[in-house]
Amino acid sequence: SSGINAEYGRRGKYSSGEEASRALTSMFTDGTLIYRGYVDDAKNTDNAWLETISLNFHDEHSKTYGSFQLGEDYTWVEAHYTLNLFCQHKDWLKDVVELHRAHW
């Protein structure tokens, strides 16, 4: 948690780590569960496999997430069926699009 706070606090509009921490707590409080369970992955074996949880945190009016400046490793993209995504990520993204009644 402190690593996330430091990273987003540094990139966001917040003047203090405490202010960033409050914003992040607010951001990640009310997520909607999209998927929980097994992930089809090449690294899976008979004795070990990947499981994940996918949550959607929606910021309807860009009041929270929109304030963060993304670094070189990140970018905002339009959710679209042509995106080349890993594993089941496209399925989860489609579920989020449908949840918000958006165009896929």
mmCIF file of N, CA and C in Angstrom:
data_model
loop_
_atom_site.group_PDB
_atom_site.id
_atom_site.type_symbol
_atom_site.label_atom_id
_atom_site.label_comp_id
_atom_site.label_asym_id
_atom_site.label_seq_id
_atom_site.Cartn_x
_atom_site.Cartn_y
_atom_site.Cartn_z
ATOM 1 N N SER A 1 0.817 -1.198 0.000
ATOM 2 C CA SER A 1 0.000 0.000 0.000
ATOM 3 C C SER A 1 0.858 1.259 0.000
ATOM 4 N N SER A 2 1.910 1.297 0.811
ATOM 5 C CA SER A 2 2.744 2.504 0.857
ATOM 6 C C SER A 2 3.472 2.728 -0.459
ATOM 7 N N GLY A 3 3.839 1.631 -1.150
ATOM 8 C CA GLY A 3 4.478 1.768 -2.466
ATOM 9 C C GLY A 3 3.531 2.359 -3.489
ATOM 10 N N ILE A 4 2.288 1.904 -3.468
ATOM 11 C CA ILE A 4 1.281 2.457 -4.382
ATOM 12 C C ILE A 4 1.038 3.917 -4.060
ATOM 13 N N ASN A 5 0.913 4.227 -2.773
ATOM 14 C CA ASN A 5 0.699 5.613 -2.378
ATOM 15 C C ASN A 5 1.836 6.507 -2.838
ATOM 16 N N ALA A 6 3.057 6.049 -2.671
ATOM 17 C CA ALA A 6 4.210 6.854 -3.068
ATOM 18 C C ALA A 6 4.240 7.053 -4.574
ATOM 19 N N GLU A 7 3.989 5.992 -5.326
ATOM 20 C CA GLU A 7 4.022 6.067 -6.782
ATOM 21 C C GLU A 7 2.951 7.007 -7.319
ATOM 22 N N TYR A 8 1.710 6.811 -6.894
ATOM 23 C CA TYR A 8 0.631 7.649 -7.389
ATOM 24 C C TYR A 8 0.701 9.057 -6.807
ATOM 25 N N GLY A 9 1.147 9.180 -5.584
ATOM 26 C CA GLY A 9 1.305 10.505 -4.998
ATOM 27 C C GLY A 9 2.319 11.330 -5.773
ATOM 28 N N ARG A 10 3.373 10.677 -6.232
ATOM 29 C CA ARG A 10 4.414 11.350 -7.000
ATOM 30 C C ARG A 10 3.893 11.764 -8.376
ATOM 31 N N ARG A 11 3.044 10.944 -8.965
ATOM 32 C CA ARG A 11 2.550 11.211 -10.316
ATOM 33 C C ARG A 11 1.299 12.079 -10.333
ATOM 34 N N GLY A 12 0.607 12.183 -9.227
ATOM 35 C CA GLY A 12 -0.665 12.877 -9.216
ATOM 36 C C GLY A 12 -0.543 14.336 -8.851
ATOM 37 N N LYS A 13 -1.697 14.946 -8.631
ATOM 38 C CA LYS A 13 -1.764 16.369 -8.322
ATOM 39 C C LYS A 13 -1.645 16.637 -6.827
ATOM 40 N N TYR A 14 -1.343 15.609 -6.044
ATOM 41 C CA TYR A 14 -1.390 15.729 -4.599
ATOM 42 C C TYR A 14 -0.097 16.287 -4.037
ATOM 43 N N SER A 15 -0.245 17.173 -3.056
ATOM 44 C CA SER A 15 0.915 17.844 -2.489
ATOM 45 C C SER A 15 1.574 17.038 -1.372
ATOM 46 N N SER A 16 0.861 16.069 -0.814
ATOM 47 C CA SER A 16 1.452 15.289 0.271
ATOM 48 C C SER A 16 1.105 13.820 0.097
ATOM 49 N N GLY A 17 1.910 12.985 0.722
ATOM 50 C CA GLY A 17 1.646 11.554 0.698
ATOM 51 C C GLY A 17 0.331 11.222 1.377
ATOM 52 N N GLU A 18 -0.016 11.970 2.415
ATOM 53 C CA GLU A 18 -1.269 11.735 3.128
ATOM 54 C C GLU A 18 -2.470 12.033 2.227
ATOM 55 N N GLU A 19 -2.379 13.117 1.466
ATOM 56 C CA GLU A 19 -3.452 13.482 0.541
ATOM 57 C C GLU A 19 -3.600 12.420 -0.553
ATOM 58 N N ALA A 20 -2.479 11.937 -1.056
ATOM 59 C CA ALA A 20 -2.494 10.877 -2.068
ATOM 60 C C ALA A 20 -3.083 9.601 -1.484
ATOM 61 N N SER A 21 -2.730 9.293 -0.257
ATOM 62 C CA SER A 21 -3.233 8.097 0.396
ATOM 63 C C SER A 21 -4.756 8.146 0.535
ATOM 64 N N ARG A 22 -5.302 9.291 0.905
ATOM 65 C CA ARG A 22 -6.756 9.444 1.019
ATOM 66 C C ARG A 22 -7.418 9.254 -0.345
ATOM 67 N N ALA A 23 -6.831 9.824 -1.393
ATOM 68 C CA ALA A 23 -7.384 9.697 -2.742
ATOM 69 C C ALA A 23 -7.362 8.246 -3.198
ATOM 70 N N LEU A 24 -6.262 7.553 -2.931
ATOM 71 C CA LEU A 24 -6.153 6.147 -3.341
ATOM 72 C C LEU A 24 -7.118 5.261 -2.576
ATOM 73 N N THR A 25 -7.271 5.523 -1.295
ATOM 74 C CA THR A 25 -8.222 4.757 -0.494
ATOM 75 C C THR A 25 -9.618 4.939 -1.061
ATOM 76 N N SER A 26 -9.962 6.156 -1.419
ATOM 77 C CA SER A 26 -11.262 6.431 -2.014
ATOM 78 C C SER A 26 -11.405 5.723 -3.359
ATOM 79 N N MET A 27 -10.355 5.761 -4.153
ATOM 80 C CA MET A 27 -10.365 5.148 -5.486
ATOM 81 C C MET A 27 -10.626 3.658 -5.439
ATOM 82 N N PHE A 28 -9.916 2.974 -4.541
ATOM 83 C CA PHE A 28 -9.930 1.522 -4.537
ATOM 84 C C PHE A 28 -10.864 0.923 -3.483
ATOM 85 N N THR A 29 -11.898 1.671 -3.089
ATOM 86 C CA THR A 29 -12.821 1.188 -2.080
ATOM 87 C C THR A 29 -13.995 0.423 -2.675
ATOM 88 N N ASP A 30 -14.575 0.922 -3.729
ATOM 89 C CA ASP A 30 -15.822 0.369 -4.243
ATOM 90 C C ASP A 30 -15.652 -0.268 -5.619
ATOM 91 N N GLY A 31 -14.839 -1.278 -5.706
ATOM 92 C CA GLY A 31 -14.638 -1.967 -6.973
ATOM 93 C C GLY A 31 -15.736 -2.988 -7.234
ATOM 94 N N THR A 32 -15.982 -3.243 -8.507
ATOM 95 C CA THR A 32 -16.944 -4.258 -8.929
ATOM 96 C C THR A 32 -16.168 -5.485 -9.383
ATOM 97 N N LEU A 33 -16.480 -6.626 -8.808
ATOM 98 C CA LEU A 33 -15.810 -7.860 -9.177
ATOM 99 C C LEU A 33 -16.182 -8.238 -10.602
ATOM 100 N N ILE A 34 -15.175 -8.416 -11.455
ATOM 101 C CA ILE A 34 -15.372 -8.825 -12.836
ATOM 102 C C ILE A 34 -15.084 -10.315 -12.987
ATOM 103 N N TYR A 35 -14.023 -10.788 -12.365
ATOM 104 C CA TYR A 35 -13.661 -12.195 -12.475
ATOM 105 C C TYR A 35 -12.817 -12.599 -11.281
ATOM 106 N N ARG A 36 -13.019 -13.828 -10.834
ATOM 107 C CA ARG A 36 -12.170 -14.404 -9.790
ATOM 108 C C ARG A 36 -12.005 -15.875 -10.127
ATOM 109 N N GLY A 37 -10.761 -16.318 -10.269
ATOM 110 C CA GLY A 37 -10.554 -17.736 -10.514
ATOM 111 C C GLY A 37 -9.342 -18.065 -11.350
ATOM 112 N N TYR A 38 -9.397 -19.219 -11.956
ATOM 113 C CA TYR A 38 -8.322 -19.799 -12.765
ATOM 114 C C TYR A 38 -8.048 -18.939 -13.996
ATOM 115 N N VAL A 39 -6.760 -18.844 -14.363
ATOM 116 C CA VAL A 39 -6.343 -18.142 -15.571
ATOM 117 C C VAL A 39 -5.651 -19.132 -16.497
ATOM 118 N N ASP A 40 -6.112 -19.189 -17.726
ATOM 119 C CA ASP A 40 -5.487 -20.046 -18.723
ATOM 120 C C ASP A 40 -4.151 -19.428 -19.117
ATOM 121 N N ASP A 41 -3.060 -20.054 -18.735
ATOM 122 C CA ASP A 41 -1.731 -19.488 -18.960
ATOM 123 C C ASP A 41 -0.743 -20.599 -19.288
ATOM 124 N N ALA A 42 0.208 -20.306 -20.156
ATOM 125 C CA ALA A 42 1.212 -21.288 -20.575
ATOM 126 C C ALA A 42 2.069 -21.787 -19.411
ATOM 127 N N LYS A 43 2.180 -21.010 -18.349
ATOM 128 C CA LYS A 43 2.994 -21.407 -17.195
ATOM 129 C C LYS A 43 2.276 -22.401 -16.279
ATOM 130 N N ASN A 44 0.989 -22.616 -16.487
ATOM 131 C CA ASN A 44 0.238 -23.546 -15.651
ATOM 132 C C ASN A 44 0.742 -24.972 -15.841
ATOM 133 N N THR A 45 0.726 -25.724 -14.758
ATOM 134 C CA THR A 45 1.080 -27.152 -14.798
ATOM 135 C C THR A 45 -0.012 -27.932 -14.076
ATOM 136 N N ASP A 46 0.154 -29.245 -14.000
ATOM 137 C CA ASP A 46 -0.807 -30.059 -13.259
ATOM 138 C C ASP A 46 -0.790 -29.736 -11.763
ATOM 139 N N ASN A 47 0.350 -29.251 -11.277
ATOM 140 C CA ASN A 47 0.517 -29.011 -9.845
ATOM 141 C C ASN A 47 0.530 -27.542 -9.442
ATOM 142 N N ALA A 48 0.561 -26.656 -10.414
ATOM 143 C CA ALA A 48 0.604 -25.226 -10.107
ATOM 144 C C ALA A 48 -0.073 -24.454 -11.235
ATOM 145 N N TRP A 49 -0.865 -23.454 -10.879
ATOM 146 C CA TRP A 49 -1.577 -22.684 -11.881
ATOM 147 C C TRP A 49 -1.815 -21.279 -11.348
ATOM 148 N N LEU A 50 -2.170 -20.402 -12.267
ATOM 149 C CA LEU A 50 -2.433 -19.014 -11.904
ATOM 150 C C LEU A 50 -3.915 -18.815 -11.621
ATOM 151 N N GLU A 51 -4.185 -18.028 -10.599
ATOM 152 C CA GLU A 51 -5.527 -17.572 -10.298
ATOM 153 C C GLU A 51 -5.445 -16.064 -10.130
ATOM 154 N N THR A 52 -6.535 -15.375 -10.413
ATOM 155 C CA THR A 52 -6.510 -13.921 -10.326
ATOM 156 C C THR A 52 -7.856 -13.373 -9.895
ATOM 157 N N ILE A 53 -7.838 -12.101 -9.583
ATOM 158 C CA ILE A 53 -9.056 -11.344 -9.311
ATOM 159 C C ILE A 53 -9.005 -10.109 -10.203
ATOM 160 N N SER A 54 -10.083 -9.883 -10.933
ATOM 161 C CA SER A 54 -10.193 -8.703 -11.786
ATOM 162 C C SER A 54 -11.313 -7.832 -11.238
ATOM 163 N N LEU A 55 -10.982 -6.580 -10.929
ATOM 164 C CA LEU A 55 -11.947 -5.638 -10.377
ATOM 165 C C LEU A 55 -12.024 -4.419 -11.276
ATOM 166 N N ASN A 56 -13.188 -3.800 -11.336
ATOM 167 C CA ASN A 56 -13.362 -2.547 -12.071
ATOM 168 C C ASN A 56 -13.599 -1.427 -11.079
ATOM 169 N N PHE A 57 -12.769 -0.406 -11.163
ATOM 170 C CA PHE A 57 -12.936 0.810 -10.373
ATOM 171 C C PHE A 57 -13.254 1.918 -11.362
ATOM 172 N N HIS A 58 -14.494 2.374 -11.381
ATOM 173 C CA HIS A 58 -14.960 3.295 -12.413
ATOM 174 C C HIS A 58 -14.964 4.733 -11.909
ATOM 175 N N ASP A 59 -14.434 5.626 -12.709
ATOM 176 C CA ASP A 59 -14.369 7.053 -12.389
ATOM 177 C C ASP A 59 -15.150 7.788 -13.480
ATOM 178 N N GLU A 60 -16.453 7.834 -13.314
ATOM 179 C CA GLU A 60 -17.375 8.327 -14.344
ATOM 180 C C GLU A 60 -16.986 9.689 -14.915
ATOM 181 N N HIS A 61 -16.561 10.603 -14.069
ATOM 182 C CA HIS A 61 -16.300 11.968 -14.522
ATOM 183 C C HIS A 61 -14.817 12.349 -14.451
ATOM 184 N N SER A 62 -13.943 11.379 -14.405
ATOM 185 C CA SER A 62 -12.488 11.595 -14.382
ATOM 186 C C SER A 62 -12.052 12.536 -13.267
ATOM 187 N N LYS A 63 -12.690 12.428 -12.125
ATOM 188 C CA LYS A 63 -12.326 13.290 -11.000
ATOM 189 C C LYS A 63 -11.163 12.723 -10.208
ATOM 190 N N THR A 64 -10.952 11.414 -10.264
ATOM 191 C CA THR A 64 -9.893 10.795 -9.477
ATOM 192 C C THR A 64 -8.778 10.271 -10.356
ATOM 193 N N TYR A 65 -9.072 9.301 -11.203
ATOM 194 C CA TYR A 65 -8.028 8.691 -12.034
ATOM 195 C C TYR A 65 -7.463 9.673 -13.041
ATOM 196 N N GLY A 66 -8.292 10.561 -13.543
ATOM 197 C CA GLY A 66 -7.849 11.528 -14.545
ATOM 198 C C GLY A 66 -6.787 12.478 -14.037
ATOM 199 N N SER A 67 -6.638 12.571 -12.718
ATOM 200 C CA SER A 67 -5.652 13.491 -12.144
ATOM 201 C C SER A 67 -4.238 12.904 -12.140
ATOM 202 N N PHE A 68 -4.109 11.622 -12.461
ATOM 203 C CA PHE A 68 -2.799 10.992 -12.430
ATOM 204 C C PHE A 68 -2.130 11.037 -13.789
ATOM 205 N N GLN A 69 -0.880 11.416 -13.776
ATOM 206 C CA GLN A 69 -0.085 11.412 -14.995
ATOM 207 C C GLN A 69 0.589 10.055 -15.079
ATOM 208 N N LEU A 70 0.327 9.352 -16.153
ATOM 209 C CA LEU A 70 0.881 8.017 -16.302
ATOM 210 C C LEU A 70 2.327 8.094 -16.759
ATOM 211 N N GLY A 71 3.131 7.162 -16.298
ATOM 212 C CA GLY A 71 4.537 7.114 -16.678
ATOM 213 C C GLY A 71 4.722 6.458 -18.031
ATOM 214 N N GLU A 72 5.959 6.241 -18.406
ATOM 215 C CA GLU A 72 6.294 5.672 -19.711
ATOM 216 C C GLU A 72 5.736 4.267 -19.901
ATOM 217 N N ASP A 73 5.559 3.525 -18.828
ATOM 218 C CA ASP A 73 5.094 2.143 -18.918
ATOM 219 C C ASP A 73 3.585 2.018 -19.050
ATOM 220 N N TYR A 74 2.853 3.117 -18.954
ATOM 221 C CA TYR A 74 1.396 3.070 -18.917
ATOM 222 C C TYR A 74 0.808 4.058 -19.914
ATOM 223 N N THR A 75 -0.416 3.748 -20.351
ATOM 224 C CA THR A 75 -1.133 4.683 -21.206
ATOM 225 C C THR A 75 -2.632 4.414 -21.097
ATOM 226 N N TRP A 76 -3.439 5.435 -21.328
ATOM 227 C CA TRP A 76 -4.886 5.252 -21.411
ATOM 228 C C TRP A 76 -5.189 4.832 -22.836
ATOM 229 N N VAL A 77 -6.026 3.831 -23.009
ATOM 230 C CA VAL A 77 -6.439 3.400 -24.347
ATOM 231 C C VAL A 77 -7.950 3.218 -24.374
ATOM 232 N N GLU A 78 -8.507 3.309 -25.574
ATOM 233 C CA GLU A 78 -9.931 3.059 -25.750
ATOM 234 C C GLU A 78 -10.174 1.557 -25.686
ATOM 235 N N ALA A 79 -11.184 1.155 -24.943
ATOM 236 C CA ALA A 79 -11.538 -0.262 -24.865
ATOM 237 C C ALA A 79 -12.156 -0.671 -26.198
ATOM 238 N N HIS A 80 -11.496 -1.577 -26.897
ATOM 239 C CA HIS A 80 -11.947 -1.955 -28.230
ATOM 240 C C HIS A 80 -11.645 -3.429 -28.475
ATOM 241 N N TYR A 81 -12.494 -4.088 -29.232
ATOM 242 C CA TYR A 81 -12.334 -5.530 -29.462
ATOM 243 C C TYR A 81 -11.074 -5.889 -30.233
ATOM 244 N N THR A 82 -10.429 -4.917 -30.869
ATOM 245 C CA THR A 82 -9.217 -5.216 -31.636
ATOM 246 C C THR A 82 -7.941 -5.161 -30.797
ATOM 247 N N LEU A 83 -8.047 -4.797 -29.538
ATOM 248 C CA LEU A 83 -6.861 -4.742 -28.680
ATOM 249 C C LEU A 83 -6.224 -6.125 -28.578
ATOM 250 N N ASN A 84 -4.911 -6.166 -28.633
ATOM 251 C CA ASN A 84 -4.168 -7.412 -28.493
ATOM 252 C C ASN A 84 -3.790 -7.564 -27.022
ATOM 253 N N LEU A 85 -4.569 -8.359 -26.307
ATOM 254 C CA LEU A 85 -4.372 -8.508 -24.868
ATOM 255 C C LEU A 85 -3.977 -9.934 -24.516
ATOM 256 N N PHE A 86 -3.390 -10.093 -23.342
ATOM 257 C CA PHE A 86 -2.866 -11.364 -22.853
ATOM 258 C C PHE A 86 -3.964 -12.190 -22.186
ATOM 259 N N CYS A 87 -3.898 -13.491 -22.378
ATOM 260 C CA CYS A 87 -4.805 -14.443 -21.713
ATOM 261 C C CYS A 87 -6.258 -14.035 -21.864
ATOM 262 N N GLN A 88 -6.934 -13.987 -20.744
ATOM 263 C CA GLN A 88 -8.360 -13.702 -20.729
ATOM 264 C C GLN A 88 -8.664 -12.220 -20.511
ATOM 265 N N HIS A 89 -7.666 -11.360 -20.616
ATOM 266 C CA HIS A 89 -7.873 -9.943 -20.344
ATOM 267 C C HIS A 89 -8.927 -9.334 -21.260
ATOM 268 N N LYS A 90 -8.963 -9.759 -22.520
ATOM 269 C CA LYS A 90 -9.961 -9.222 -23.452
ATOM 270 C C LYS A 90 -11.378 -9.578 -22.985
ATOM 271 N N ASP A 91 -11.561 -10.790 -22.480
ATOM 272 C CA ASP A 91 -12.876 -11.198 -21.964
ATOM 273 C C ASP A 91 -13.294 -10.312 -20.791
ATOM 274 N N TRP A 92 -12.361 -10.046 -19.897
ATOM 275 C CA TRP A 92 -12.669 -9.220 -18.733
ATOM 276 C C TRP A 92 -12.954 -7.782 -19.146
ATOM 277 N N LEU A 93 -12.184 -7.285 -20.096
ATOM 278 C CA LEU A 93 -12.412 -5.922 -20.576
ATOM 279 C C LEU A 93 -13.785 -5.819 -21.233
ATOM 280 N N LYS A 94 -14.157 -6.827 -21.999
ATOM 281 C CA LYS A 94 -15.485 -6.828 -22.626
ATOM 282 C C LYS A 94 -16.565 -6.826 -21.547
ATOM 283 N N ASP A 95 -16.377 -7.576 -20.474
ATOM 284 C CA ASP A 95 -17.341 -7.579 -19.370
ATOM 285 C C ASP A 95 -17.481 -6.191 -18.752
ATOM 286 N N VAL A 96 -16.374 -5.472 -18.625
ATOM 287 C CA VAL A 96 -16.413 -4.109 -18.073
ATOM 288 C C VAL A 96 -17.156 -3.184 -19.030
ATOM 289 N N VAL A 97 -16.859 -3.297 -20.317
ATOM 290 C CA VAL A 97 -17.541 -2.470 -21.323
ATOM 291 C C VAL A 97 -19.049 -2.705 -21.250
ATOM 292 N N GLU A 98 -19.461 -3.967 -21.185
ATOM 293 C CA GLU A 98 -20.882 -4.289 -21.107
ATOM 294 C C GLU A 98 -21.499 -3.811 -19.789
ATOM 295 N N LEU A 99 -20.748 -3.893 -18.710
ATOM 296 C CA LEU A 99 -21.223 -3.414 -17.411
ATOM 297 C C LEU A 99 -21.611 -1.939 -17.483
ATOM 298 N N HIS A 100 -20.827 -1.166 -18.220
ATOM 299 C CA HIS A 100 -21.069 0.275 -18.318
ATOM 300 C C HIS A 100 -21.870 0.648 -19.566
ATOM 301 N N ARG A 101 -22.416 -0.366 -20.218
ATOM 302 C CA ARG A 101 -23.240 -0.162 -21.418
ATOM 303 C C ARG A 101 -22.535 0.704 -22.457
ATOM 304 N N ALA A 102 -21.278 0.389 -22.659
ATOM 305 C CA ALA A 102 -20.474 1.139 -23.632
ATOM 306 C C ALA A 102 -20.358 0.330 -24.926
ATOM 307 N N HIS A 103 -19.791 0.933 -25.923
ATOM 308 C CA HIS A 103 -19.647 0.291 -27.235
ATOM 309 C C HIS A 103 -18.422 -0.607 -27.249
ATOM 310 N N TRP A 104 -18.576 -1.822 -27.725
ATOM 311 C CA TRP A 104 -17.467 -2.766 -27.858
ATOM 312 C C TRP A 104 -17.183 -2.880 -29.306
#
